[in-house]
mmCIF file of C-alpha atoms in Angstrom:
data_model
loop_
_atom_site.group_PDB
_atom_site.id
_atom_site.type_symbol
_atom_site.label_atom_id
_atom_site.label_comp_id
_atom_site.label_asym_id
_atom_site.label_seq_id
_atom_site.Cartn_x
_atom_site.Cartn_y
_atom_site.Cartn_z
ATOM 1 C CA UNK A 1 -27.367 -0.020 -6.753
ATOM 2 C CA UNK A 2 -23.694 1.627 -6.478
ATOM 3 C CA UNK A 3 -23.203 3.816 -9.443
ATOM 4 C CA UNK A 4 -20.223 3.257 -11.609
ATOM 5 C CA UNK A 5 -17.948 6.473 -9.276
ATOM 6 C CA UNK A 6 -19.098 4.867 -6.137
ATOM 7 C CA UNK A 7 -17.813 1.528 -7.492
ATOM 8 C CA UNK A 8 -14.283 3.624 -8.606
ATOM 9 C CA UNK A 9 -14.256 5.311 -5.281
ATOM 10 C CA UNK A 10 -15.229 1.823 -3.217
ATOM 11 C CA UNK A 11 -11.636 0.685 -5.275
ATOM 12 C CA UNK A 12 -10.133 3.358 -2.936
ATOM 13 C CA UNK A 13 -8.011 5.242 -5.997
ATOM 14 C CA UNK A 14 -6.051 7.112 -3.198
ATOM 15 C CA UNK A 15 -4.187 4.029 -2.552
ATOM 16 C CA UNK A 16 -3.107 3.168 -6.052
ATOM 17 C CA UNK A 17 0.530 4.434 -5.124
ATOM 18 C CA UNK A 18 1.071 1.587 -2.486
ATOM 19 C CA UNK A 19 1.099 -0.595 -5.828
ATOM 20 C CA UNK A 20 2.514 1.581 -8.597
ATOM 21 C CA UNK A 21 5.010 2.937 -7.073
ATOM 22 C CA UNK A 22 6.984 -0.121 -5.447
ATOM 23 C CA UNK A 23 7.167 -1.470 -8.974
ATOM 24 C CA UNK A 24 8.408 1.561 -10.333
ATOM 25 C CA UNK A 25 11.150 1.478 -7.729
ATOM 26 C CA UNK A 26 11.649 -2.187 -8.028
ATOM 27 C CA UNK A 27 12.369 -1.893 -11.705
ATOM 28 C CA UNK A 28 15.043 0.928 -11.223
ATOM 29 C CA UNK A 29 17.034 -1.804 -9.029
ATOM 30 C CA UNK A 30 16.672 -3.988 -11.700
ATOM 31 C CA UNK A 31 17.831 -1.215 -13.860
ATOM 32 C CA UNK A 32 20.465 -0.436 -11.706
ATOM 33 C CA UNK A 33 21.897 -4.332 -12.089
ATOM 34 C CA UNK A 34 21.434 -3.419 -15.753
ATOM 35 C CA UNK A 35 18.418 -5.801 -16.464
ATOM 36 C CA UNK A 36 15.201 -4.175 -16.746
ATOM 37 C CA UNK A 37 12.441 -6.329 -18.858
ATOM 38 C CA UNK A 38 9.418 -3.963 -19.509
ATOM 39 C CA UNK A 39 7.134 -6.594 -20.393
ATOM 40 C CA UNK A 40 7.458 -7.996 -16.800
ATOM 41 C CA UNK A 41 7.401 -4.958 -15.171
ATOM 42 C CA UNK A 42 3.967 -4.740 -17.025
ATOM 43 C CA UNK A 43 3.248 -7.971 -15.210
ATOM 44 C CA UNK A 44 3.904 -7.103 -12.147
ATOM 45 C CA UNK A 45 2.375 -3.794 -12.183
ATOM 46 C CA UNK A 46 -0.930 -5.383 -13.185
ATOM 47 C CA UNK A 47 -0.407 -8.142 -10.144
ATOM 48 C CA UNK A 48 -0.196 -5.028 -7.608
ATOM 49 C CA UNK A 49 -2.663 -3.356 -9.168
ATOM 50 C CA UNK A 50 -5.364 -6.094 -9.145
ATOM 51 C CA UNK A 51 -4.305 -7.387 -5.413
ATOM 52 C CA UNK A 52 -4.573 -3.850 -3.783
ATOM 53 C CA UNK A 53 -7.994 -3.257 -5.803
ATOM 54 C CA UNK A 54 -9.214 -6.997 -4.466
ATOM 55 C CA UNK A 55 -8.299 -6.485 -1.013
ATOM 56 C CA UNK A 56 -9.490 -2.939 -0.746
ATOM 57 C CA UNK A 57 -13.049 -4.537 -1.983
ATOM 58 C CA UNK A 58 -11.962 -7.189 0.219
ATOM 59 C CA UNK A 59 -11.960 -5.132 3.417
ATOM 60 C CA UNK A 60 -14.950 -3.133 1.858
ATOM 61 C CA UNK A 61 -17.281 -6.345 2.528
ATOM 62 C CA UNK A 62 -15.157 -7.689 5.607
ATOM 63 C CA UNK A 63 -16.074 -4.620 7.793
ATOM 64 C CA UNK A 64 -19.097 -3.739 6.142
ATOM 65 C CA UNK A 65 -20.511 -7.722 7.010
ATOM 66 C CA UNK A 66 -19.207 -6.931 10.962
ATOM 67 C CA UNK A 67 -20.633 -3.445 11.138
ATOM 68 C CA UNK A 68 -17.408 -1.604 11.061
ATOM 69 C CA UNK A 69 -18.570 0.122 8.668
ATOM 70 C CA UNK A 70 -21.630 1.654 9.674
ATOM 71 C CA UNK A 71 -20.466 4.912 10.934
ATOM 72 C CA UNK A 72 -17.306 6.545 9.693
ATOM 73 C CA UNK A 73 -16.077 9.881 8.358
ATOM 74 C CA UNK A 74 -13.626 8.575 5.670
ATOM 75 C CA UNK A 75 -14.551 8.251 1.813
ATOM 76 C CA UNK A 76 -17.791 5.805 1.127
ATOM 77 C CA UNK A 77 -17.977 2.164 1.767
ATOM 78 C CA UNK A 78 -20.121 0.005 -0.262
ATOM 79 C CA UNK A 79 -21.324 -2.134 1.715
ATOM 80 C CA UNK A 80 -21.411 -0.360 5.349
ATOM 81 C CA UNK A 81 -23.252 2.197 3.311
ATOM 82 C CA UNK A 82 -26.027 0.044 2.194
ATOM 83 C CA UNK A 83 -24.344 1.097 -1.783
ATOM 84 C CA UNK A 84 -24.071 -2.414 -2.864
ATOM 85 C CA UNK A 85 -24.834 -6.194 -1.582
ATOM 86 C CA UNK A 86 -22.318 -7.980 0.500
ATOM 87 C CA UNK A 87 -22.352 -10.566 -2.433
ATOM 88 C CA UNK A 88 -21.200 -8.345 -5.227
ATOM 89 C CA UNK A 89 -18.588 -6.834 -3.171
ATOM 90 C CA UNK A 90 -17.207 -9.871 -2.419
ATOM 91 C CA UNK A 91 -17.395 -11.347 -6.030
ATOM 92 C CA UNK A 92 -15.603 -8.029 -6.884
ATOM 93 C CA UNK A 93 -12.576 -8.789 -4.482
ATOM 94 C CA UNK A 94 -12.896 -12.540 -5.699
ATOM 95 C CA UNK A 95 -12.249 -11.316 -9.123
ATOM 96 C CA UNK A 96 -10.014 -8.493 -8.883
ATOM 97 C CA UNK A 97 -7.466 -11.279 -6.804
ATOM 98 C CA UNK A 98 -8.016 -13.895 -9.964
ATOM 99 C CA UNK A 99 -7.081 -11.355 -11.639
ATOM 100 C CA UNK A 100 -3.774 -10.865 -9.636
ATOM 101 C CA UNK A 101 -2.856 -14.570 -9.240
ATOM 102 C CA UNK A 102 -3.308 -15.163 -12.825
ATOM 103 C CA UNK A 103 -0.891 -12.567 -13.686
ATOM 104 C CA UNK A 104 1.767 -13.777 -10.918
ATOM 105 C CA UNK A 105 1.583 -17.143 -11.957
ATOM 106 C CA UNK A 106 2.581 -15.881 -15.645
ATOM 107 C CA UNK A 107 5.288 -13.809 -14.231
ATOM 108 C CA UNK A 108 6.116 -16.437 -12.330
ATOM 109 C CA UNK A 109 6.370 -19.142 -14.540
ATOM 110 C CA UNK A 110 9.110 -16.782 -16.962
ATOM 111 C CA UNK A 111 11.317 -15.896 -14.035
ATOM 112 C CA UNK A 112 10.708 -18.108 -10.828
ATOM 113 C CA UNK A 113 8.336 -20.767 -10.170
ATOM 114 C CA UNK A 114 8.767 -21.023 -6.686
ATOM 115 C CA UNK A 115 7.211 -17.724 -6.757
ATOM 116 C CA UNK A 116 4.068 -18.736 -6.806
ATOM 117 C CA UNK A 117 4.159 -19.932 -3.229
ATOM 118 C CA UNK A 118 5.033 -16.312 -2.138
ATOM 119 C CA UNK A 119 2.020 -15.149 -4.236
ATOM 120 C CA UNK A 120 -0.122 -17.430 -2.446
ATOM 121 C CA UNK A 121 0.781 -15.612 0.678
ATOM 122 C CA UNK A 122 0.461 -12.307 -0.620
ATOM 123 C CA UNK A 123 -3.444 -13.286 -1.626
ATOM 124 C CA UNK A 124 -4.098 -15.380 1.529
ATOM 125 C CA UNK A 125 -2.531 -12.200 3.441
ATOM 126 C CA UNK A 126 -5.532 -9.798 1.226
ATOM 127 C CA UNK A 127 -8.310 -11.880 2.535
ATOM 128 C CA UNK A 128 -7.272 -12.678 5.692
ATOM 129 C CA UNK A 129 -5.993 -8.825 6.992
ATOM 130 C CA UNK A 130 -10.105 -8.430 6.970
ATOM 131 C CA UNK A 131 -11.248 -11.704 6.416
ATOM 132 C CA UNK A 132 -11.745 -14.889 8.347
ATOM 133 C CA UNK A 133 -12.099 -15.894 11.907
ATOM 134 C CA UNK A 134 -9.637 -13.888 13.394
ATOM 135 C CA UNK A 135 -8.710 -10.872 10.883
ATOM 136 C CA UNK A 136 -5.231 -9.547 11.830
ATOM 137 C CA UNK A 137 -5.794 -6.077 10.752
ATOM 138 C CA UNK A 138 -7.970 -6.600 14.092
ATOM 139 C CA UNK A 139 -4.964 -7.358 15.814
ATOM 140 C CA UNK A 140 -3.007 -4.073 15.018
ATOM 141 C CA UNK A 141 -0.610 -6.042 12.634
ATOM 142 C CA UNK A 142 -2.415 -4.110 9.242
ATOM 143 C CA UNK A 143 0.540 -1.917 9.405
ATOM 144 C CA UNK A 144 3.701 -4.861 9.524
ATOM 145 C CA UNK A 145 1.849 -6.436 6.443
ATOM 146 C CA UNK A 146 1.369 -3.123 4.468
ATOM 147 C CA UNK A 147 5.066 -2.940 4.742
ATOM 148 C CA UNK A 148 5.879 -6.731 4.244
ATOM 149 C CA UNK A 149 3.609 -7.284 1.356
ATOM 150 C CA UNK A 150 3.786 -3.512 -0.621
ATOM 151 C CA UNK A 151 7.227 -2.913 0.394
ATOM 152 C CA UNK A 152 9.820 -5.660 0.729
ATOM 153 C CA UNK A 153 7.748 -7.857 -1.360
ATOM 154 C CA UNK A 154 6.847 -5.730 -4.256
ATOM 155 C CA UNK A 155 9.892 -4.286 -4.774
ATOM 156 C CA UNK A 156 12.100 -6.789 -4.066
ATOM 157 C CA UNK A 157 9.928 -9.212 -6.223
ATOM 158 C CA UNK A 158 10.134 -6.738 -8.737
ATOM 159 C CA UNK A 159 13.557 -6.744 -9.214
ATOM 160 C CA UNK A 160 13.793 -10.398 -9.017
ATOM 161 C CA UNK A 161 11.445 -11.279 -11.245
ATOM 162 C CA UNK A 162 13.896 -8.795 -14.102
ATOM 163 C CA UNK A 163 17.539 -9.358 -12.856
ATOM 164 C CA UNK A 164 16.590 -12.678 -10.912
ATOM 165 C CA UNK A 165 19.055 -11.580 -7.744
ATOM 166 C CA UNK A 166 18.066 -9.033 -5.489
ATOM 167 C CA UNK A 167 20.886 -6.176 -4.217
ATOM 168 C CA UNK A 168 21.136 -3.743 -0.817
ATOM 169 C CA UNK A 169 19.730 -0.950 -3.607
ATOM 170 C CA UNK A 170 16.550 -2.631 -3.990
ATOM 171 C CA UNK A 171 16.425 -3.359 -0.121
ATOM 172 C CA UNK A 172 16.961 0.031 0.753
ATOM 173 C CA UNK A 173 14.491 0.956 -2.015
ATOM 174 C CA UNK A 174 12.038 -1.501 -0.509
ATOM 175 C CA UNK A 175 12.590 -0.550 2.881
ATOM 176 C CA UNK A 176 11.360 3.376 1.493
ATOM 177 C CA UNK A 177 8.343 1.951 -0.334
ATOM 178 C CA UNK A 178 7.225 -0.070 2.820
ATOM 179 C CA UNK A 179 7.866 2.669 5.339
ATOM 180 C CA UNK A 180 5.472 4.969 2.748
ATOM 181 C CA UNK A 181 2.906 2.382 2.124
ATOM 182 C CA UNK A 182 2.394 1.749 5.905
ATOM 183 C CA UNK A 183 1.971 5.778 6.455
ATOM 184 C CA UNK A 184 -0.673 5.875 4.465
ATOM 185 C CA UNK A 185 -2.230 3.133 6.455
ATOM 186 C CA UNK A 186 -1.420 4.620 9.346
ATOM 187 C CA UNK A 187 -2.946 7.836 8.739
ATOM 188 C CA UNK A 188 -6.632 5.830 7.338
ATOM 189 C CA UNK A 189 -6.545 4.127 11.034
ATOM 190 C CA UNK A 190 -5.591 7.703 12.759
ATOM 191 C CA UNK A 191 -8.622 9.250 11.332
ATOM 192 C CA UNK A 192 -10.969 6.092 12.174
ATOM 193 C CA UNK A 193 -9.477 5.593 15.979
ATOM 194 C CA UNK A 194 -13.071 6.822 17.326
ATOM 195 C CA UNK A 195 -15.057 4.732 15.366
ATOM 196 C CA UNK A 196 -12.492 1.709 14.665
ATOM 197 C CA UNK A 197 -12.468 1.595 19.215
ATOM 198 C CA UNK A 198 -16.362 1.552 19.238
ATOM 199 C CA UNK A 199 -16.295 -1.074 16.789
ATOM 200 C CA UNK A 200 -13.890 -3.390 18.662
ATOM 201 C CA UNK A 201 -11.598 -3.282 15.830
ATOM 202 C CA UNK A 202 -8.127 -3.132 17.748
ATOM 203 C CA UNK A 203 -5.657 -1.526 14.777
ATOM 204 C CA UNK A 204 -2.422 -0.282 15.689
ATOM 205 C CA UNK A 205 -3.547 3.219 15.701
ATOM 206 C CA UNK A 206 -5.860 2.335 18.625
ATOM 207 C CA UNK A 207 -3.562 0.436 20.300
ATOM 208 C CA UNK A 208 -1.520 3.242 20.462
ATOM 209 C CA UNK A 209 -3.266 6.465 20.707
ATOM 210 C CA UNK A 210 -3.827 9.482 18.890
ATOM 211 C CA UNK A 211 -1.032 11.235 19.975
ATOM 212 C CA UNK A 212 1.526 8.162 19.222
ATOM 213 C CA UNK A 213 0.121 7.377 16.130
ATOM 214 C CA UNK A 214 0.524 10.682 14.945
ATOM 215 C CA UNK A 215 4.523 10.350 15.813
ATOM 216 C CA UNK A 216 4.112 6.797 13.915
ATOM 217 C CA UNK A 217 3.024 8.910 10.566
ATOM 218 C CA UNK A 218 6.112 11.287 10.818
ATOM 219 C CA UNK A 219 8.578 8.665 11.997
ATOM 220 C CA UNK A 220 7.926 6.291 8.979
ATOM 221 C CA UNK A 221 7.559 8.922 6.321
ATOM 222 C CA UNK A 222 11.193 10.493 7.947
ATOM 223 C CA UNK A 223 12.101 6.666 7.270
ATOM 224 C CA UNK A 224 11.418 6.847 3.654
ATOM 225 C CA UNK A 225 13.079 10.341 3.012
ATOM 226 C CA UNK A 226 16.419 9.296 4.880
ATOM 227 C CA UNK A 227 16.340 6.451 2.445
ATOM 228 C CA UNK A 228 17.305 9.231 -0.244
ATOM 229 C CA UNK A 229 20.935 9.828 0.778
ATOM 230 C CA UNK A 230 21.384 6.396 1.541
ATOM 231 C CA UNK A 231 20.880 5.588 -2.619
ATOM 232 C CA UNK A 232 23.269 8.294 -3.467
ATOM 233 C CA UNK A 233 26.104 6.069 -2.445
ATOM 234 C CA UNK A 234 25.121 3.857 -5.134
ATOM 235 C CA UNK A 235 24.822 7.106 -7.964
ATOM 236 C CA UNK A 236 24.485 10.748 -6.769
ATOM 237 C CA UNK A 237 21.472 11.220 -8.973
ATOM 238 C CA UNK A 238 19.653 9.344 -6.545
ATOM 239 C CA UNK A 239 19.109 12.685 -4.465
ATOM 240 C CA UNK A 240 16.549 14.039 -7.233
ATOM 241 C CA UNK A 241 14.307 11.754 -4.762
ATOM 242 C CA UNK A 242 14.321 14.772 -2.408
ATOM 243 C CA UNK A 243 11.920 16.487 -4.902
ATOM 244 C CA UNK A 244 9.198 14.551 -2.926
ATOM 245 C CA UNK A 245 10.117 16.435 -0.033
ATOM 246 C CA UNK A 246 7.598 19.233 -0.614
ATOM 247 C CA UNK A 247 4.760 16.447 -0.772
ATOM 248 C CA UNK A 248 5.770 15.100 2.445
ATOM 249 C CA UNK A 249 5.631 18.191 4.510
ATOM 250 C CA UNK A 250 2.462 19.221 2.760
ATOM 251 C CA UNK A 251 1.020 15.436 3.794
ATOM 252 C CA UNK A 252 2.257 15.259 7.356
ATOM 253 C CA UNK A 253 0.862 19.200 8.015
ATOM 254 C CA UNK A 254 -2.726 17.841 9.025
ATOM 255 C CA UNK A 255 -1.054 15.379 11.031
ATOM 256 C CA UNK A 256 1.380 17.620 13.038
ATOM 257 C CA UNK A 257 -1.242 20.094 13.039
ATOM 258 C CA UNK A 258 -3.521 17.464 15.341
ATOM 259 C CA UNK A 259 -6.403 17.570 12.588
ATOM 260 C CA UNK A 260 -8.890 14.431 12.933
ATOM 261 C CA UNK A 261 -11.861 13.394 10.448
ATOM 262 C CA UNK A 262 -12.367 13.905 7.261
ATOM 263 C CA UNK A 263 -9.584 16.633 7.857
ATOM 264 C CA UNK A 264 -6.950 13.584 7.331
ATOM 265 C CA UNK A 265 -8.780 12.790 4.245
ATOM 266 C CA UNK A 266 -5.762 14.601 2.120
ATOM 267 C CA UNK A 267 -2.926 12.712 3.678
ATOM 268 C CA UNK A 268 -3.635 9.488 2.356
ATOM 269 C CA UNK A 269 -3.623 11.373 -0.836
ATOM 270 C CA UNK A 270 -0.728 13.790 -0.005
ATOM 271 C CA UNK A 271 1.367 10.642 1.376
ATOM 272 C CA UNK A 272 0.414 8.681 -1.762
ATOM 273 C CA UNK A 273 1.997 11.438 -4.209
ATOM 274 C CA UNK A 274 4.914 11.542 -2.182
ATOM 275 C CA UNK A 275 5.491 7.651 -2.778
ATOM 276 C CA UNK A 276 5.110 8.183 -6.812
ATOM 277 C CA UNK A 277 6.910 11.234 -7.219
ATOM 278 C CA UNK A 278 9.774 9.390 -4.772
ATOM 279 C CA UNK A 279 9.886 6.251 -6.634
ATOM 280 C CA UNK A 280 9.687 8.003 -10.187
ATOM 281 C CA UNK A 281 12.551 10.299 -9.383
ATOM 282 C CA UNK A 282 14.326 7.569 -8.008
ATOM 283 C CA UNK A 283 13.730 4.841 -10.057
ATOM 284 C CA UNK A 284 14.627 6.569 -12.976
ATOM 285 C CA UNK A 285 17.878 8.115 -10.908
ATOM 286 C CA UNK A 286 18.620 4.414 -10.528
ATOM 287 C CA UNK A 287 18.195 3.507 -14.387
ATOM 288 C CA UNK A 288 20.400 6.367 -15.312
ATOM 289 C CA UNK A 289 23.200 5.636 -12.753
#
């Protein structure tokens, strides 16, 4: 049986960001409309938090049922490493999204029903990226709903959910957080492009190459930065986001550098930082303007 870390690490922690984050960014546009509600930001943190945990466990058991799993370099896998039965991998997801759409549907029901609908498709959009027939993280389309779902939706939901109208701030803001969110997939599928083309899983990495992929990485993580500038024409204090500068470099180094493997490892983490410390800077750039 999976001890409790391997259970933790199974959660894949280094992609915690790609929720926190776009709701920290989300409520600085709501901020910056001058109607920030903490106890729904609360909501919706736990809603991102429980959707990327259930769809991490999610993909855990998808690939690990397929074989996908079965020989990789990245961090462990439950159930591709024989850790823990397909069963209570799945139940985890199962519960973990309960958890999500429970909290959504509160949220919901105190700002916007109709939002309810849109977290259907977020959770049908967990399962499925994986899950089902014909998975579309198969398909090379991981990386559009990365940036759909923990981008434009997270944010932009965020800020709707406090100030119930949405601005070009917490576009551009969502725009950033998407851009980041799909680097860090980006960089997962870089590292797996051997194994993930043996496998017959198609992502966007493999569809493109090594080489492209790698100008992918820097392209959308350039995206994210140039975002900063863009903010400071709604308050100047906006460019304290370019203290995540640093953290980019450092992530995109292996990356430039043509490292493969467990070598990548630290981007996801490196590219993860440099979403918090971007939306924390900014956010709170945003709350003060």
């Amino acid at each position: 049986m999976a001890s409790l870390a391997q259970w933790i690490e199974g959660a894949r922690p280094r992609t915690l960001p790609n929720a926190v984050a776009p709701v920290i960014a989300g409520t600085g546009a709501a901020a910056w409309l001058g109607a920030a509600v903490w106890w729904k930001a609360l909501l919706a943190l736990a809603v991102a938090v429980a959707l990327i945990i259930g769809v991490n466990y999610a993909n855990d058991y998808s690939d690990g049922v397929r074989g996908t799993d079965d020989v990789r370099s990245g961090p462990v896998r439950l159930v591709g490493s024989r850790l823990a039965t397909p069963r209570a991998v799945l139940t985890a997801a199962v519960v973990s999204l309960a958890i999500g759409a429970v909290a959504g549907v509160a949220l919901a029901l105190v700002s916007a029903p109709w939002l309810i609908a849109v977290g259907a498709v977020c959770i049908a959009g967990a399962w499925l990226y994986t899950g089902g027939s014909k998975p579309y993280g198969y398909r090379g389309l991981g990386e559009v709903a990365v940036f759909v779902f923990f981008g434009l939706v997270a944010v932009l939901g965020t800020q709707y959910t406090q100030a119930l109208r949405i601005d070009w701030v917490g576009a551009v803001a969502a725009v950033a957080m998407g851009s980041l969110s799909s680097a860090v997939l980006v960089a997962n599928n870089l590292r797996d492009i051997p194994t993930d083309r043996e496998s017959g899983k198609i992502t966007l990495a493999v569809r493109l190459g090594d080489a492209r992929t790698r100008l992918l990485y820097q392209a959308l993580v350039a995206v994210a930065l140039l975002a900063t500038p863009v903010l400071a024409l709604a308050t100047p204090w906006c460019l304290a986001g370019l203290v995540a500068l640093p953290l980019a470099v450092r992530a995109a180094r292996p990356v430039r550098a043509g490292s493969g493997g467990a070598a990548l490892i630290p981007v996801l983490r490196d590219t993860g930082l440099t979403m918090l410390v971007w939306s924390i800077a900014v956010g709170t750039a945003l709350a003060l303007g």
